[in-house]
Structure formats: C-alpha cells, structure tokens
mmCIF file of C-alpha atoms in Angstrom:
data_model
loop_
_atom_site.group_PDB
_atom_site.id
_atom_site.type_symbol
_atom_site.label_atom_id
_atom_site.label_comp_id
_atom_site.label_asym_id
_atom_site.label_seq_id
_atom_site.Cartn_x
_atom_site.Cartn_y
_atom_site.Cartn_z
ATOM 1 C CA MET A 266 12.743 -37.776 -61.881
ATOM 2 C CA ALA A 267 10.985 -35.104 -59.903
ATOM 3 C CA TRP A 268 9.002 -32.530 -61.952
ATOM 4 C CA ALA A 269 10.386 -28.993 -62.324
ATOM 5 C CA PRO A 270 9.547 -26.283 -64.828
ATOM 6 C CA LYS A 271 12.396 -25.155 -67.198
ATOM 7 C CA THR A 272 10.287 -22.235 -68.361
ATOM 8 C CA VAL A 273 7.775 -20.151 -66.521
ATOM 9 C CA GLY A 274 5.376 -17.824 -68.354
ATOM 10 C CA LEU A 275 3.795 -14.942 -66.569
ATOM 11 C CA ILE A 276 0.629 -13.500 -68.055
ATOM 12 C CA GLY A 277 0.557 -10.012 -66.760
ATOM 13 C CA GLY A 278 4.180 -10.366 -65.686
ATOM 14 C CA GLY A 279 4.860 -6.696 -66.372
ATOM 15 C CA GLY A 280 2.666 -5.755 -63.335
ATOM 16 C CA ARG A 281 4.022 -5.134 -59.851
ATOM 17 C CA MET A 282 3.386 -8.562 -58.482
ATOM 18 C CA GLY A 283 4.435 -10.206 -61.727
ATOM 19 C CA THR A 284 7.766 -8.415 -61.613
ATOM 20 C CA VAL A 285 8.428 -9.611 -58.002
ATOM 21 C CA PHE A 286 7.810 -13.282 -58.871
ATOM 22 C CA ALA A 287 9.644 -13.016 -62.275
ATOM 23 C CA LYS A 288 12.867 -12.407 -60.220
ATOM 24 C CA LEU A 289 12.058 -15.171 -57.828
ATOM 25 C CA PHE A 290 11.440 -17.707 -60.564
ATOM 26 C CA ALA A 291 14.687 -16.597 -62.290
ATOM 27 C CA ALA A 292 16.523 -17.072 -59.035
ATOM 28 C CA SER A 293 15.254 -20.580 -58.911
ATOM 29 C CA GLY A 294 16.973 -21.404 -62.217
ATOM 30 C CA CYS A 295 13.826 -20.931 -64.470
ATOM 31 C CA THR A 296 13.678 -19.178 -67.776
ATOM 32 C CA VAL A 297 10.932 -16.522 -67.443
ATOM 33 C CA ARG A 298 8.688 -15.293 -70.234
ATOM 34 C CA SER A 299 6.227 -12.435 -69.697
ATOM 35 C CA ALA A 300 3.371 -11.246 -71.859
ATOM 36 C CA GLY A 301 0.619 -8.680 -71.633
ATOM 37 C CA PRO A 302 -2.498 -8.084 -73.892
ATOM 38 C CA GLY A 303 -0.386 -5.662 -75.890
ATOM 39 C CA ASP A 304 2.077 -8.380 -76.825
ATOM 40 C CA ASP A 305 -0.339 -11.167 -77.887
ATOM 41 C CA PRO A 306 -4.064 -11.063 -76.947
ATOM 42 C CA THR A 307 -4.198 -14.849 -77.174
ATOM 43 C CA TYR A 308 -0.947 -15.523 -75.324
ATOM 44 C CA GLY A 309 -0.491 -18.353 -77.703
ATOM 45 C CA GLY A 310 3.312 -18.058 -77.910
ATOM 46 C CA LEU A 311 3.840 -17.916 -74.219
ATOM 47 C CA VAL A 312 1.512 -20.803 -73.429
ATOM 48 C CA THR A 313 3.089 -23.027 -76.061
ATOM 49 C CA ALA A 314 6.629 -22.448 -74.861
ATOM 50 C CA CYS A 315 6.195 -22.727 -71.078
ATOM 51 C CA ASP A 316 6.139 -25.642 -68.683
ATOM 52 C CA MET A 317 4.383 -23.524 -66.164
ATOM 53 C CA VAL A 318 1.857 -20.706 -66.804
ATOM 54 C CA VAL A 319 0.908 -18.202 -64.143
ATOM 55 C CA VAL A 320 -1.987 -15.739 -64.634
ATOM 56 C CA THR A 321 -1.343 -12.523 -62.642
ATOM 57 C CA VAL A 322 -3.681 -10.080 -63.938
ATOM 58 C CA PRO A 323 -6.441 -7.875 -62.165
ATOM 59 C CA ILE A 324 -9.211 -9.920 -60.744
ATOM 60 C CA VAL A 325 -11.823 -8.667 -63.155
ATOM 61 C CA GLU A 326 -9.708 -9.975 -66.058
ATOM 62 C CA THR A 327 -8.755 -13.333 -64.644
ATOM 63 C CA LEU A 328 -11.496 -15.503 -65.864
ATOM 64 C CA GLY A 329 -11.389 -14.170 -69.320
ATOM 65 C CA VAL A 330 -7.661 -14.793 -69.611
ATOM 66 C CA ILE A 331 -7.977 -18.275 -68.256
ATOM 67 C CA ARG A 332 -10.759 -19.235 -70.648
ATOM 68 C CA ARG A 333 -8.724 -17.712 -73.480
ATOM 69 C CA ILE A 334 -5.698 -19.796 -72.867
ATOM 70 C CA ALA A 335 -7.362 -23.024 -71.580
ATOM 71 C CA PRO A 336 -7.733 -24.639 -75.085
ATOM 72 C CA ARG A 337 -4.094 -24.035 -75.893
ATOM 73 C CA LEU A 338 -2.774 -25.773 -72.737
ATOM 74 C CA ARG A 339 -1.351 -29.316 -72.710
ATOM 75 C CA ALA A 340 -1.808 -32.057 -70.075
ATOM 76 C CA ASP A 341 1.884 -31.833 -69.231
ATOM 77 C CA GLN A 342 1.832 -28.166 -68.132
ATOM 78 C CA LEU A 343 1.133 -26.477 -64.801
ATOM 79 C CA LEU A 344 -1.463 -23.707 -64.659
ATOM 80 C CA CYS A 345 -1.481 -21.330 -61.735
ATOM 81 C CA ASP A 346 -3.016 -17.993 -60.881
ATOM 82 C CA PHE A 347 -2.229 -15.257 -58.225
ATOM 83 C CA THR A 348 -5.820 -14.082 -57.817
ATOM 84 C CA SER A 349 -7.103 -13.009 -54.399
ATOM 85 C CA ILE A 350 -10.348 -14.951 -55.073
ATOM 86 C CA LYS A 351 -10.005 -18.644 -55.670
ATOM 87 C CA ARG A 352 -13.251 -20.517 -56.272
ATOM 88 C CA GLU A 353 -14.123 -19.151 -59.666
ATOM 89 C CA PRO A 354 -10.629 -18.926 -61.083
ATOM 90 C CA VAL A 355 -9.709 -22.450 -59.957
ATOM 91 C CA ALA A 356 -12.886 -23.896 -61.449
ATOM 92 C CA ALA A 357 -12.001 -22.125 -64.768
ATOM 93 C CA MET A 358 -8.551 -23.491 -64.703
ATOM 94 C CA LEU A 359 -9.876 -27.042 -64.141
ATOM 95 C CA GLU A 360 -11.641 -26.836 -67.517
ATOM 96 C CA SER A 361 -8.134 -26.968 -69.155
ATOM 97 C CA PRO A 362 -6.188 -30.205 -69.535
ATOM 98 C CA ALA A 363 -3.327 -28.855 -67.461
ATOM 99 C CA TRP A 364 -2.279 -29.617 -63.935
ATOM 100 C CA VAL A 365 -3.835 -26.903 -61.582
ATOM 101 C CA ILE A 366 -2.574 -25.243 -58.498
ATOM 102 C CA GLY A 367 -4.275 -21.993 -57.373
ATOM 103 C CA LEU A 368 -2.066 -19.564 -55.437
ATOM 104 C CA HIS A 369 -2.657 -16.374 -53.574
ATOM 105 C CA PRO A 370 0.306 -14.462 -52.150
ATOM 106 C CA LEU A 371 -1.076 -12.714 -49.177
ATOM 107 C CA PHE A 372 1.011 -9.668 -49.495
ATOM 108 C CA GLY A 373 1.528 -6.780 -51.902
ATOM 109 C CA PRO A 374 4.535 -6.211 -54.142
ATOM 110 C CA MET A 375 7.672 -5.918 -51.910
ATOM 111 C CA PRO A 376 11.357 -6.552 -52.463
ATOM 112 C CA ASN A 377 11.707 -9.008 -49.521
ATOM 113 C CA VAL A 378 8.945 -11.747 -49.401
ATOM 114 C CA ALA A 379 10.568 -13.666 -46.548
ATOM 115 C CA GLY A 380 7.940 -14.758 -43.843
ATOM 116 C CA GLN A 381 4.985 -13.948 -46.025
ATOM 117 C CA ASN A 382 2.081 -16.368 -46.411
ATOM 118 C CA VAL A 383 0.932 -17.844 -49.810
ATOM 119 C CA VAL A 384 -2.266 -19.884 -50.001
ATOM 120 C CA VAL A 385 -1.944 -23.052 -52.163
ATOM 121 C CA CYS A 386 -4.978 -24.651 -53.668
ATOM 122 C CA PRO A 387 -3.668 -27.983 -55.176
ATOM 123 C CA GLU A 388 -6.845 -28.930 -56.991
ATOM 124 C CA ARG A 389 -5.135 -31.005 -59.740
ATOM 125 C CA PRO A 390 -1.517 -30.812 -58.740
ATOM 126 C CA GLY A 391 -0.234 -33.892 -60.665
ATOM 127 C CA PRO A 392 3.540 -34.143 -59.885
ATOM 128 C CA CYS A 393 3.990 -30.353 -59.511
ATOM 129 C CA ARG A 394 2.984 -29.800 -55.819
ATOM 130 C CA ALA A 395 6.425 -30.590 -54.269
ATOM 131 C CA TRP A 396 8.281 -28.159 -56.671
ATOM 132 C CA VAL A 397 5.760 -25.349 -55.980
ATOM 133 C CA GLU A 398 5.909 -25.653 -52.244
ATOM 134 C CA GLY A 399 9.704 -26.090 -52.409
ATOM 135 C CA PHE A 400 9.915 -22.880 -54.534
ATOM 136 C CA LEU A 401 7.922 -20.976 -51.875
ATOM 137 C CA THR A 402 10.022 -22.343 -48.999
ATOM 138 C CA GLN A 403 13.201 -21.716 -50.929
ATOM 139 C CA HIS A 404 12.398 -17.997 -50.905
ATOM 140 C CA ARG A 405 11.300 -18.262 -47.288
ATOM 141 C CA MET A 406 7.636 -17.859 -47.904
ATOM 142 C CA ASN A 407 5.032 -20.048 -46.028
ATOM 143 C CA PRO A 408 2.778 -22.228 -48.072
ATOM 144 C CA VAL A 409 -0.689 -22.664 -46.485
ATOM 145 C CA GLU A 410 -2.824 -25.354 -48.140
ATOM 146 C CA MET A 411 -6.586 -24.463 -48.364
ATOM 147 C CA THR A 412 -9.477 -25.403 -50.624
ATOM 148 C CA PRO A 413 -10.736 -22.648 -52.992
ATOM 149 C CA GLN A 414 -13.999 -22.343 -51.043
ATOM 150 C CA GLY A 415 -12.140 -22.365 -47.749
ATOM 151 C CA HIS A 416 -9.843 -19.717 -49.038
ATOM 152 C CA ASP A 417 -12.699 -17.496 -50.074
ATOM 153 C CA GLU A 418 -14.510 -17.895 -46.780
ATOM 154 C CA ALA A 419 -11.243 -16.933 -44.846
ATOM 155 C CA MET A 420 -10.559 -13.949 -47.107
ATOM 156 C CA ALA A 421 -14.198 -12.628 -46.378
ATOM 157 C CA PHE A 422 -12.790 -11.933 -42.825
ATOM 158 C CA ILE A 423 -9.111 -11.288 -43.559
ATOM 159 C CA GLN A 424 -9.653 -8.977 -46.500
ATOM 160 C CA GLY A 425 -13.411 -8.282 -46.908
ATOM 161 C CA LEU A 426 -14.323 -7.378 -43.420
ATOM 162 C CA THR A 427 -11.040 -5.743 -42.520
ATOM 163 C CA HIS A 428 -11.133 -3.495 -45.465
ATOM 164 C CA PHE A 429 -14.877 -2.711 -44.944
ATOM 165 C CA LEU A 430 -14.211 -1.841 -41.334
ATOM 166 C CA ASN A 431 -11.287 0.486 -42.169
ATOM 167 C CA ILE A 432 -13.036 2.217 -45.229
ATOM 168 C CA THR A 433 -16.147 2.787 -43.135
ATOM 169 C CA PHE A 434 -14.046 4.184 -40.238
ATOM 170 C CA ALA A 435 -12.348 6.656 -42.451
ATOM 171 C CA ARG A 436 -15.694 7.529 -44.168
ATOM 172 C CA THR A 437 -17.187 8.278 -40.796
ATOM 173 C CA LEU A 438 -14.345 10.557 -39.891
ATOM 174 C CA GLN A 439 -15.090 12.382 -43.173
ATOM 175 C CA THR A 440 -18.873 12.569 -42.751
ATOM 176 C CA ARG A 441 -18.600 13.723 -39.153
ATOM 177 C CA GLN A 442 -16.100 16.442 -40.467
ATOM 178 C CA VAL A 443 -13.487 15.446 -37.869
ATOM 179 C CA ASP A 444 -10.373 17.551 -37.560
ATOM 180 C CA LEU A 445 -7.921 14.707 -38.216
ATOM 181 C CA GLU A 446 -4.789 16.699 -37.071
ATOM 182 C CA ALA A 447 -6.477 17.451 -33.763
ATOM 183 C CA LEU A 448 -7.498 13.917 -33.300
ATOM 184 C CA LEU A 449 -4.033 12.579 -33.952
ATOM 185 C CA ARG A 450 -2.487 14.874 -31.442
ATOM 186 C CA VAL A 451 -4.455 13.102 -28.655
ATOM 187 C CA CYS A 452 -3.756 9.464 -29.863
ATOM 188 C CA SER A 453 -1.643 7.208 -27.769
ATOM 189 C CA PRO A 454 0.828 4.985 -29.730
ATOM 190 C CA VAL A 455 -1.700 2.134 -29.765
ATOM 191 C CA TYR A 456 -4.155 4.251 -31.695
ATOM 192 C CA GLN A 457 -1.319 5.578 -33.833
ATOM 193 C CA VAL A 458 -0.803 1.989 -34.934
ATOM 194 C CA PHE A 459 -4.503 1.760 -35.762
ATOM 195 C CA PHE A 460 -4.448 4.897 -37.844
ATOM 196 C CA ALA A 461 -1.188 3.724 -39.618
ATOM 197 C CA VAL A 462 -3.042 0.478 -40.704
ATOM 198 C CA LEU A 463 -6.009 2.513 -41.650
ATOM 199 C CA SER A 464 -3.964 4.951 -43.837
ATOM 200 C CA ARG A 465 -2.036 2.054 -45.345
ATOM 201 C CA ILE A 466 -5.289 0.474 -46.622
ATOM 202 C CA LEU A 467 -6.668 3.833 -47.801
ATOM 203 C CA SER A 468 -3.396 4.556 -49.626
ATOM 204 C CA GLY A 469 -3.948 1.561 -51.860
ATOM 205 C CA ASP A 470 -5.508 1.181 -55.265
ATOM 206 C CA ALA A 471 -9.314 1.741 -55.044
ATOM 207 C CA ARG A 472 -9.840 -0.565 -58.121
ATOM 208 C CA LEU A 473 -7.959 -3.356 -56.395
ATOM 209 C CA TYR A 474 -9.890 -2.980 -53.098
ATOM 210 C CA GLY A 475 -13.131 -2.672 -54.952
ATOM 211 C CA GLN A 476 -12.544 -5.926 -56.821
ATOM 212 C CA ILE A 477 -11.638 -7.702 -53.550
ATOM 213 C CA GLN A 478 -14.712 -6.327 -52.002
ATOM 214 C CA LEU A 479 -17.271 -6.864 -54.728
ATOM 215 C CA LEU A 480 -16.105 -10.115 -56.348
ATOM 216 C CA ASN A 481 -15.790 -12.462 -53.368
ATOM 217 C CA ARG A 482 -19.197 -13.911 -53.040
ATOM 218 C CA GLU A 483 -18.486 -14.831 -49.323
ATOM 219 C CA ASN A 484 -18.063 -11.111 -48.292
ATOM 220 C CA VAL A 485 -21.793 -10.182 -48.273
ATOM 221 C CA PRO A 486 -22.936 -12.563 -45.474
ATOM 222 C CA VAL A 487 -19.866 -11.655 -43.398
ATOM 223 C CA LEU A 488 -20.540 -7.952 -43.777
ATOM 224 C CA ARG A 489 -24.248 -8.311 -43.018
ATOM 225 C CA ALA A 490 -23.338 -10.325 -39.768
ATOM 226 C CA PHE A 491 -20.962 -7.477 -38.888
ATOM 227 C CA LEU A 492 -23.646 -4.813 -39.386
ATOM 228 C CA ASP A 493 -26.176 -6.869 -37.461
ATOM 229 C CA ASN A 494 -23.816 -7.224 -34.469
ATOM 230 C CA GLY A 495 -22.947 -3.569 -34.699
ATOM 231 C CA GLN A 496 -26.640 -2.562 -34.599
ATOM 232 C CA ALA A 497 -27.142 -4.810 -31.635
ATOM 233 C CA LEU A 498 -24.241 -3.297 -29.792
ATOM 234 C CA LEU A 499 -25.473 0.164 -30.665
ATOM 235 C CA ASN A 500 -28.891 -0.615 -29.175
ATOM 236 C CA THR A 501 -27.129 -1.747 -26.023
ATOM 237 C CA VAL A 502 -25.160 1.519 -25.887
ATOM 238 C CA GLU A 503 -28.096 3.711 -26.602
ATOM 239 C CA ALA A 504 -30.171 1.989 -23.884
ATOM 240 C CA ARG A 505 -27.235 2.336 -21.442
ATOM 241 C CA ASP A 506 -27.581 -1.340 -20.765
ATOM 242 C CA TRP A 507 -24.547 -2.037 -18.615
ATOM 243 C CA ASP A 508 -25.083 -5.718 -18.134
ATOM 244 C CA GLY A 509 -25.858 -6.230 -21.782
ATOM 245 C CA PHE A 510 -22.563 -4.450 -22.769
ATOM 246 C CA TYR A 511 -20.554 -6.504 -20.190
ATOM 247 C CA GLU A 512 -22.156 -9.661 -21.598
ATOM 248 C CA VAL A 513 -21.349 -8.920 -25.168
ATOM 249 C CA PHE A 514 -17.803 -7.809 -24.365
ATOM 250 C CA GLN A 515 -17.125 -11.011 -22.295
ATOM 251 C CA GLN A 516 -18.570 -13.307 -24.955
ATOM 252 C CA ALA A 517 -16.239 -11.711 -27.512
ATOM 253 C CA ALA A 518 -13.362 -11.870 -25.177
ATOM 254 C CA ASP A 519 -14.033 -15.494 -24.281
ATOM 255 C CA TYR A 520 -14.165 -16.488 -27.978
ATOM 256 C CA LEU A 521 -10.565 -15.103 -28.449
ATOM 257 C CA GLY A 522 -9.382 -17.350 -25.646
ATOM 258 C CA ASP A 523 -5.593 -17.717 -25.160
ATOM 259 C CA PHE A 524 -4.946 -15.779 -28.339
ATOM 260 C CA LYS A 525 -5.554 -12.555 -26.377
ATOM 261 C CA THR A 526 -2.423 -13.083 -24.416
ATOM 262 C CA VAL A 527 -0.193 -13.807 -27.443
ATOM 263 C CA ALA A 528 -1.778 -10.957 -29.358
ATOM 264 C CA ARG A 529 -1.394 -8.526 -26.336
ATOM 265 C CA ASP A 530 2.388 -9.303 -26.200
ATOM 266 C CA GLU A 531 2.687 -8.655 -30.074
ATOM 267 C CA SER A 532 0.686 -5.489 -29.847
ATOM 268 C CA ASN A 533 2.920 -4.267 -27.075
ATOM 269 C CA PHE A 534 5.909 -4.780 -29.341
ATOM 270 C CA LEU A 535 4.177 -2.718 -32.122
ATOM 271 C CA ILE A 536 3.248 -0.050 -29.630
ATOM 272 C CA ASP A 537 6.815 0.131 -28.517
ATOM 273 C CA GLN A 538 8.035 0.450 -31.965
ATOM 274 C CA MET A 539 5.503 3.096 -32.829
ATOM 275 C CA ARG A 540 6.532 5.058 -29.572
ATOM 276 C CA THR A 541 10.125 4.931 -30.603
ATOM 277 C CA TYR A 542 9.377 6.098 -34.122
ATOM 278 C CA LEU A 543 7.269 9.031 -32.943
ATOM 279 C CA GLU A 544 9.967 10.044 -30.481
ATOM 280 C CA ARG A 545 12.530 10.087 -33.226
ATOM 281 C CA LYS A 546 10.154 11.938 -35.475
ATOM 282 C CA GLY A 547 9.650 14.589 -32.789
ATOM 283 C CA ARG A 548 13.349 15.080 -32.437
ATOM 284 C CA ASP A 549 13.830 15.478 -36.247
#
C-alpha cells in the first residue's frame, strides 16, 4: 500500500506560510496539527502524534528546532522543512532516524499557489516521495528536484544576487538623493515594471531578506563576482572604451542565447499589462 500521512504536524504552523500549507494539507485529507514555541518548546506532543513533520520557522531558528526534535522522531515518520537554504537544514534532518525530504516553496504566502515552483530535495525519501510530489501537483504546484548543494548555489543567483542588486539600486537612489517622483514621471512602462519589482522586494521583511542574504554560504562568491564584473564594466565606461563595451555587451547577450527571444516576448506582455494599468490609473 502506498505511503500517505494521516496526520501532518507543522512546527511554526501559525506563521503565514504555515497557514497556507495547513489549508492545503487539510484539503488533501490530512489531519493537521500546529505548534509554536509558546505551545511546547520541545514539540514533543506534535512529533509523537504525526506521520509527517514540517519545520516552517525563520531560517535562523531552523537548525535549533530540527536538532531539538531529531531524538524524538521515529524511522516511520517523514521530516521536511520549508527553509530557503537547504544544505545545513537537510544535513541536520538526516541526523534523525526519519525519512527526509527538504522542501523550499519558491513563493511568499499567497491564497493561490497554482503554477508556483517548489524545490524538492529527496535525500532519504523512503516510500514518501510519490505522495509529496503528488500533493504538490494536486494543488497545481511544480515540484523541481535538486540536491541541497545545487539548491543553495541556484538560490545565490535567484535570491542572493537579485535581492542584492535591488537593495543596492534603491540605496544608490537614496545616497544620490534622487527625486523619486520626478524620476518615475519619465519612466516608460518597461522601467515602471523594474521599479515595481524593486519596490516589491523593498516592501518585504528586512529580517527575512537579511537571513536569506547572510546565511546562504554560496552568496558571497556570487556577489564578489558581480562586483568584479561591475568594476570592470565601470572601468570600460570611464575610459570611453567603445570596443570594450561592445565586446562585454555581446558576450553577455551571446550567453543568454535563444532565451532572449522568449524573454523579450514575455517582457512585452508585462510591459503591455503595465501600460494598461497606468492608463486606467490615470483615468481614475
């Protein structure tokens, strides 16, 4: 008989992401239990009662929680986490006797999760992998299998570098004392899209973004490479080295290859949507 959990325990289930997944697990027929540190610092009752235990707490608390519950877990339970860093949490989960699948939902708390990606790290999945992937696809999420190391390396670009770039851009606006309203008045829709993404990131929780930035060990070499490339390009611009600029630009464009065409079509759609939104906003 295929494995399926009757009871799922969410440690930190009262948080925003825990609340989203509590509803999804319940919709899949599971009994859901939730606990926070104020309920039981050891989480002993929840761990004992549940077939599947999910740790969904802030990144800085994850390793401590995993190490606290590891001795209480059994070999017939599944242990998962929702942390946006995978190498250290998965290694800590493997110290327990339980089956282990690391998870990272690549989205923030939202009522509709359809179409969203979830990284799956099946390090010791036992008989549980099929159910976990089926649960994700049932709710129209896309499971993406990766190793913990591969995940952290990818997130250094997807999260680390992207957040770093946007924070630095906003900080530069601030330190140059830019009149933001005047700047936005001369933005075309494509740059309105950029500022919308920038503002979305800077509207987030500084503690969460700080943990993502500071705790992924793969971030620093990527950020150093970014700064090195930025300095080299700045030198080219300062020297008014036309050929040097063209060469750098073309090498970067060649690296993107055919993706440029696909992405250009997608960006055209976003620009059209932004143009429509701005027109309606102007009429209002």
